[in-house]
Amino acid sequence: MSKNIFSRFYCNRVCVVIGGLALILIMILFFDTYFFSSEKIPSLPDDPLYKDPQASVEDRVTDLMSYMTLDEKIGQMALVENKSVVVEDVRKYALGAILSGSGSNPEQNSFEGWRSMVQGFTSSSHESRLGIPILYGVDAIHGHGNVLGATLFPHAIGLGASGNESLVYELAEATGEELISTGVTWSYSPTLDMPEDVRWGRTYESFSDDPVLVGRLGAAYIQGVQVANEHGTSKVLATAKHFLGAGGMQWNTSSNKNFSIDQGATPVDETKLRNTYLLPFKDALDADVHTVMVGLNSWGETKLAAEHYLLTDLLKGELGFEGFVVSDWYGVYEIPGGEYRAAVTAIRAGVDMVMLPFDYKSFIGNVHRAVQQGEIPMERIDDAVRRILRVKFAMGLFDATSTPPLSDEDLFEHKTLARQAVRESLVLLKNSEGLLPLDRSASSTIRVTGSAANNVGIQAGAWTVAWQGVDGNWIPKATTILQGLQEVAGPNVTFEFSEDGTYEEGNPVIDVGIAVVGEKPYAEGWGDNPYPTLSEVDIRAIENLKKVCVRVIVILVTGRPLLISDAIDDWDTVVVTWLPGSEGAGVADVLYGVQPFTGSLPLPWPAHIGQLPVVGGKTKDGTPPLFPRYFGLR
Ligand code: GLC
């Protein structure tokens, strides 16, 4: 065989061998990636340390993480909306938490129905390989508002008007009791936003625009709702939200085409950030809050969920926050670049748990891929999971036994407390001729009108059974403002109610009329309003009432200061109740002097639209507000 034939012969064989080896290598890589990617599952001893309640939290976290696969770790970073997940997947994917978005209720919407629904998800988590219990979260921003029959406390703006920390602590504790009686272990409250523009549909979710008051009441709420149960472990986890600066969003900057200011942009101003927006979050950290929710707003051009400086350098680094950061609703996927890029950006920025209202499987797949491709460092995943597990162990989630259902006595106690909160939230803005307090000792007739007089849905506001609230009186165990008047005034007083203020011709004109007027319920951006004021229907009702009564008391049931400068001079007495919730009788208690007015405005009451936004108590155009912050007659 000639040399060149020989070399050609061997060259061919060598090429075949190399090609074969390359093919085998590609096949190994392919199979490894797609069929054997599930890493080796660490074996689990019969009695692992992490199940020992005597061991330290950090030791239990470290031990548990040593048994976790990458996918089990990623599962813990997923907070999934309950209508988007089958119960079995909680076990299968080792999901970290489930939420009921507002209105995401069980078929049977009662304390029992909720207890059974939540138990289904919790049991599924206990059946997972490592038995890591889920957190179950709701927005209990004014009590366990989703549940029919729950105590509906005044919304936060009314609590801001009360300024009473111990009251807020007590009602937060009562809220925690109603939550845990249904198995719910996490509430996305308190809100620490400070609204500067009352055109914002979330004004009523805030205590005030004063960072000192917001910090005081927020801390009291966190301590109250997290108060330890009989095992010495936390009942319910609070959430400081929305980090950071949502109250400073500017009108007409919303990233949502349906809204004007909600989900808008907060101008970048580091000094203001540190001297205003950040202060209540520092108080919340001092009050031992373990979760912080990222806002849907932007800091300048950057979505908060993508803000590494604020979430990691500031909150976790400078302030030393050791709990976990949770994103809000669909906020992560509003980061530009598509779902994969958005998830990578948010997790790298410092989001530890991602709220997934719709799809969790692609989230888990994307994050798995990003870790494999080195776009999300394993250290970041481990940090996020360590934070989540630390909170779960620290609040006793692994060790707590189930809490018994709420007793009727407890519920009665909560309603009594809620009625007290209503009394303390009322603010007297005007009282000509000392018309208040009303006299119930002598027989009298009072005419009552207005859309909010006999409507629990309006006085409760949104985040009540349904996200946008309900309209009407079908909420059980609640008292309307009219019913409260009838109850408190007693037999000497006759109330003639006509919602539109019209009465039969020929009826004699009487001394006093009460117009209970206000806003229909709204939540978030759906409440963004370019000119918040009374409806035409309510304005007409007041005018009709003035034709048949000598003196008129106007009761404002509203989630925010309304533009009333043009009308208030025609009203003899004006009281603002904010959104009082289920215990409408608390309003009558103060109108009849059972308890005096003690409330004051938690934020300035603008005189006209040109004064907005009001920043630090100062109106945009420099003119005086109709009423300054902390105004309130006694
Ligand atoms: C909403 C709100 C947030 C709430 C969350 C879960 O979009 O922005 O405050 O906690 O979704 O309901």
PDB file of C-alpha atoms and ligand atoms in Angstrom, residues 99-102 139 188 202 205 241-242 293 296 328-329 355 463 467 524, ligand 1:
ATOM      1  CA  LEU A  99     -52.209  34.526  47.642  1.00  0.00           C
ATOM      2  CA  SER A 100     -55.831  35.396  47.252  1.00  0.00           C
ATOM      3  CA  GLY A 101     -55.931  38.616  45.286  1.00  0.00           C
ATOM      4  CA  SER A 102     -58.806  40.765  46.537  1.00  0.00           C
ATOM      5  CA  ASP A 139     -54.799  42.107  51.489  1.00  0.00           C
ATOM      6  CA  TYR A 188     -50.092  42.667  52.507  1.00  0.00           C
ATOM      7  CA  ARG A 202     -55.130  54.711  46.638  1.00  0.00           C
ATOM      8  CA  GLU A 205     -55.089  53.082  51.822  1.00  0.00           C
ATOM      9  CA  LYS A 241     -45.582  48.392  51.226  1.00  0.00           C
ATOM     10  CA  HIS A 242     -45.063  49.837  48.627  1.00  0.00           C
ATOM     11  CA  MET A 293     -43.421  44.700  48.952  1.00  0.00           C
ATOM     12  CA  LEU A 296     -45.602  49.192  40.855  1.00  0.00           C
ATOM     13  CA  ASP A 328     -46.281  43.254  43.453  1.00  0.00           C
ATOM     14  CA  TRP A 329     -48.825  41.590  41.151  1.00  0.00           C
ATOM     15  CA  MET A 355     -45.814  37.473  42.816  1.00  0.00           C
ATOM     16  CA  TRP A 463     -61.043  45.652  49.077  1.00  0.00           C
ATOM     17  CA  TRP A 467     -61.424  44.110  44.682  1.00  0.00           C
ATOM     18  CA  GLU A 524     -56.059  51.400  42.753  1.00  0.00           C
TER      19      GLU A 524
HETATM   20  C1  GLC B   1     -52.148  44.885  44.034  1.00  0.00           C
HETATM   21  C2  GLC B   1     -51.600  45.981  44.918  1.00  0.00           C
HETATM   22  C3  GLC B   1     -50.914  45.492  46.162  1.00  0.00           C
HETATM   23  C4  GLC B   1     -51.569  44.204  46.640  1.00  0.00           C
HETATM   24  C5  GLC B   1     -51.337  43.151  45.581  1.00  0.00           C
HETATM   25  C6  GLC B   1     -51.975  41.805  45.930  1.00  0.00           C
HETATM   26  O1  GLC B   1     -51.873  45.157  42.698  1.00  0.00           O
HETATM   27  O2  GLC B   1     -50.757  46.933  44.288  1.00  0.00           O
HETATM   28  O3  GLC B   1     -50.994  46.532  47.137  1.00  0.00           O
HETATM   29  O4  GLC B   1     -50.996  43.799  47.859  1.00  0.00           O
HETATM   30  O5  GLC B   1     -51.810  43.538  44.300  1.00  0.00           O
HETATM   31  O6  GLC B   1     -53.360  41.904  45.928  1.00  0.00           O
END
